[in-house]
Structure formats: C-alpha cells, structure tokens
PDB file of C-alpha atoms and ligand atoms in Angstrom:
ATOM      1  CA  MET A   1      17.159 -13.439  21.625  1.00 57.00           C
ATOM      2  CA  GLU A   2      16.241 -11.568  18.535  1.00 72.00           C
ATOM      3  CA  PRO A   3      12.522 -11.769  17.749  1.00 80.00           C
ATOM      4  CA  HIS A   4      12.726  -9.658  14.617  1.00 87.00           C
ATOM      5  CA  THR A   5      12.563 -11.454  11.302  1.00 90.00           C
ATOM      6  CA  LYS A   6      13.426 -10.127   7.913  1.00 93.00           C
ATOM      7  CA  ILE A   7      11.138 -11.337   5.179  1.00 92.00           C
ATOM      8  CA  LYS A   8      10.588 -10.626   1.528  1.00 94.00           C
ATOM      9  CA  VAL A   9       7.166  -9.486   0.462  1.00 93.00           C
ATOM     10  CA  GLU A  10       5.486  -8.702  -2.807  1.00 94.00           C
ATOM     11  CA  CYS A  11       5.497  -5.188  -4.112  1.00 96.00           C
ATOM     12  CA  PRO A  12       1.862  -3.998  -4.377  1.00 93.00           C
ATOM     13  CA  PHE A  13       2.593  -2.483  -7.780  1.00 95.00           C
ATOM     14  CA  CYS A  14       4.537  -5.103  -9.737  1.00 97.00           C
ATOM     15  CA  GLU A  15       3.852  -8.147  -7.535  1.00 95.00           C
ATOM     16  CA  LYS A  16       7.490  -9.198  -7.444  1.00 96.00           C
ATOM     17  CA  GLU A  17       9.024 -10.236  -4.147  1.00 96.00           C
ATOM     18  CA  THR A  18      11.447  -7.374  -3.956  1.00 97.00           C
ATOM     19  CA  LEU A  19      10.643  -5.660  -0.675  1.00 96.00           C
ATOM     20  CA  GLU A  20      12.466  -6.314   2.552  1.00 95.00           C
ATOM     21  CA  VAL A  21      10.215  -6.119   5.547  1.00 93.00           C
ATOM     22  CA  LEU A  22      11.077  -6.473   9.175  1.00 92.00           C
ATOM     23  CA  THR A  23       8.407  -8.145  11.249  1.00 90.00           C
ATOM     24  CA  TRP A  24       8.237  -9.144  14.867  1.00 89.00           C
ATOM     25  CA  PRO A  25       5.758 -10.784  17.216  1.00 88.00           C
ATOM     26  CA  SER A  26       4.738  -9.037  20.406  1.00 89.00           C
ATOM     27  CA  HIS A  27       7.481  -9.468  22.949  1.00 87.00           C
ATOM     28  CA  THR A  28       9.147  -7.915  25.921  1.00 89.00           C
ATOM     29  CA  GLU A  29      12.452  -6.139  25.701  1.00 85.00           C
ATOM     30  CA  ILE A  30      14.646  -5.793  28.713  1.00 86.00           C
ATOM     31  CA  LYS A  31      17.202  -3.077  28.601  1.00 84.00           C
ATOM     32  CA  SER A  32      19.679  -2.725  31.373  1.00 83.00           C
ATOM     33  CA  SER A  33      21.422   0.532  31.819  1.00 78.00           C
ATOM     34  CA  ARG A  34      24.434   0.956  33.997  1.00 75.00           C
ATOM     35  CA  SER A  35      24.964   4.150  35.855  1.00 73.00           C
ATOM     36  CA  ALA A  36      27.410   4.944  38.607  1.00 72.00           C
ATOM     37  CA  VAL A  37      24.653   4.774  41.164  1.00 73.00           C
ATOM     38  CA  ALA A  38      22.733   1.661  40.375  1.00 73.00           C
ATOM     39  CA  LYS A  39      21.974  -0.914  37.791  1.00 77.00           C
ATOM     40  CA  SER A  40      18.507  -0.494  36.476  1.00 81.00           C
ATOM     41  CA  LYS A  41      16.415  -2.500  34.132  1.00 84.00           C
ATOM     42  CA  THR A  42      13.792  -1.116  31.881  1.00 86.00           C
ATOM     43  CA  ILE A  43      11.167  -3.495  30.647  1.00 86.00           C
ATOM     44  CA  ARG A  44       9.370  -2.430  27.549  1.00 86.00           C
ATOM     45  CA  LYS A  45       6.462  -4.214  25.956  1.00 87.00           C
ATOM     46  CA  VAL A  46       6.714  -4.217  22.222  1.00 85.00           C
ATOM     47  CA  SER A  47       3.588  -4.988  20.271  1.00 86.00           C
ATOM     48  CA  GLU A  48       3.792  -6.929  17.073  1.00 86.00           C
ATOM     49  CA  GLY A  49       4.771  -4.945  14.083  1.00 85.00           C
ATOM     50  CA  PHE A  50       5.763  -4.649  10.522  1.00 83.00           C
ATOM     51  CA  GLU A  51       8.223  -2.259   8.994  1.00 89.00           C
ATOM     52  CA  LEU A  52       9.283  -1.640   5.452  1.00 94.00           C
ATOM     53  CA  MET A  53      13.072  -1.723   5.149  1.00 95.00           C
ATOM     54  CA  SER A  54      13.539  -1.105   1.450  1.00 96.00           C
ATOM     55  CA  ASP A  55      13.746   2.448   0.149  1.00 97.00           C
ATOM     56  CA  ARG A  56      12.200   1.458  -3.117  1.00 97.00           C
ATOM     57  CA  CYS A  57      11.166  -1.512  -5.180  1.00 97.00           C
ATOM     58  CA  SER A  58      14.179  -2.770  -7.089  1.00 97.00           C
ATOM     59  CA  ASN A  59      11.944  -3.928  -9.905  1.00 97.00           C
ATOM     60  CA  CYS A  60       9.503  -1.115 -10.662  1.00 98.00           C
ATOM     61  CA  GLY A  61      11.170   1.704  -8.718  1.00 97.00           C
ATOM     62  CA  LYS A  62       8.183   2.749  -6.607  1.00 97.00           C
ATOM     63  CA  ASN A  63       9.412   4.380  -3.437  1.00 97.00           C
ATOM     64  CA  ALA A  64       8.647   3.426   0.146  1.00 96.00           C
ATOM     65  CA  ASN A  65       5.993   6.113   0.576  1.00 96.00           C
ATOM     66  CA  GLU A  66       4.033   4.932  -2.436  1.00 96.00           C
ATOM     67  CA  ILE A  67       4.263   1.334  -1.288  1.00 95.00           C
ATOM     68  CA  ARG A  68       3.107   2.169   2.250  1.00 92.00           C
ATOM     69  CA  LYS A  69       0.200   4.139   0.831  1.00 93.00           C
ATOM     70  CA  ALA A  70      -0.821   1.258  -1.398  1.00 92.00           C
ATOM     71  CA  TRP A  71      -0.698  -1.104   1.578  1.00 87.00           C
ATOM     72  CA  TYR A  72      -2.697   1.275   3.696  1.00 83.00           C
ATOM     73  CA  GLU A  73      -5.414   1.610   1.063  1.00 84.00           C
ATOM     74  CA  ASP A  74      -5.489  -2.152   0.794  1.00 79.00           C
ATOM     75  CA  PHE A  75      -6.035  -2.506   4.526  1.00 72.00           C
ATOM     76  CA  SER A  76      -8.823   0.048   4.653  1.00 76.00           C
ATOM     77  CA  LYS A  77     -10.559  -1.648   1.734  1.00 77.00           C
ATOM     78  CA  THR A  78     -10.525  -4.903   3.665  1.00 77.00           C
ATOM     79  CA  ASP A  79     -11.970  -3.199   6.709  1.00 80.00           C
ATOM     80  CA  GLU A  80     -14.783  -1.678   4.671  1.00 81.00           C
ATOM     81  CA  GLU A  81     -15.716  -5.088   3.302  1.00 82.00           C
ATOM     82  CA  LYS A  82     -15.609  -6.604   6.765  1.00 84.00           C
ATOM     83  CA  ARG A  83     -17.893  -3.858   8.072  1.00 84.00           C
ATOM     84  CA  LYS A  84     -20.414  -4.456   5.291  1.00 87.00           C
ATOM     85  CA  LYS A  85     -20.396  -8.176   5.936  1.00 88.00           C
ATOM     86  CA  ARG A  86     -20.953  -7.626   9.621  1.00 86.00           C
ATOM     87  CA  LEU A  87     -23.836  -5.283   8.878  1.00 84.00           C
ATOM     88  CA  GLU A  88     -25.449  -7.896   6.638  1.00 88.00           C
ATOM     89  CA  GLU A  89     -25.135 -10.495   9.350  1.00 87.00           C
ATOM     90  CA  LEU A  90     -26.776  -8.184  11.836  1.00 83.00           C
ATOM     91  CA  ARG A  91     -29.579  -7.331   9.429  1.00 85.00           C
ATOM     92  CA  LYS A  92     -30.353 -11.018   9.105  1.00 86.00           C
ATOM     93  CA  LEU A  93     -30.789 -11.053  12.861  1.00 84.00           C
ATOM     94  CA  GLY A  94     -33.296  -8.216  12.629  1.00 81.00           C
ATOM     95  CA  PHE A  95     -31.011  -5.325  13.379  1.00 69.00           C
ATOM     96  CA  SER A  96     -31.905  -2.088  11.622  1.00 68.00           C
ATOM     97  CA  GLY A  97     -29.627   0.500  13.133  1.00 63.00           C
ATOM     98  CA  VAL A  98     -26.432   2.055  11.905  1.00 60.00           C
ATOM     99  CA  ILE A  99     -23.045   0.719  12.895  1.00 56.00           C
ATOM    100  CA  ARG A 100     -20.368   3.225  13.604  1.00 55.00           C
TER     101      ARG A 100
HETATM  102 ZN1   ZN B 201       7.550  -3.080  -7.662  1.00 88.12          ZN
END
C-alpha cells in the first residue's frame, strides 16, 4: 500500500496552484531484505510529512528554496500568534509570569 499522496498546493508568492507536494500520514513501513543467511524485516515508523516536489513555481518562477522559506516564515508567524493568545488566556486567569 502506498500512503503517499501527491497534491497541488498554492504558491505562497503568486497564489496559483502550481506546486506539487508529496504528503503522507504517519505509517509503518516494512522492508524485507534478503540475504544468503536469513530473511530479515526492518520495521520503520514514518511520521507524517510534507515534501515539496517541484523545483520551481511554473507561474512566477520562484525556486523551491524561496518557497520553503516563505512557508517556514508563515508557520513561525502562526506560532507567534498562538503563543500570544495563550499568554492572554493565562493572564485572564491571573498568571503574571513569562512563558518560554
Ligand atoms: Zn508562484
């Protein structure tokens, strides 16, 4: 069974669905290797993931590195907002410390 799925996602620069991304849920991979001595199976846990397949955006020409960077900055922005929200919630409860 092949758990990997190819999807199209929006380019963070031009917002056109031009980027091919491979995504997969967390799953277990069993690899059997045959040697002269014995058959052995290796079980590997694969956590869910996301990988950019395209080298560049076919619309605006941004390359994979620029796209990954834009995504990364997007994610960290979200985290920052989540942290602030959490801090506000805690303040309402009477918390006055600093969250790391
Ligand atoms: Zn683009």
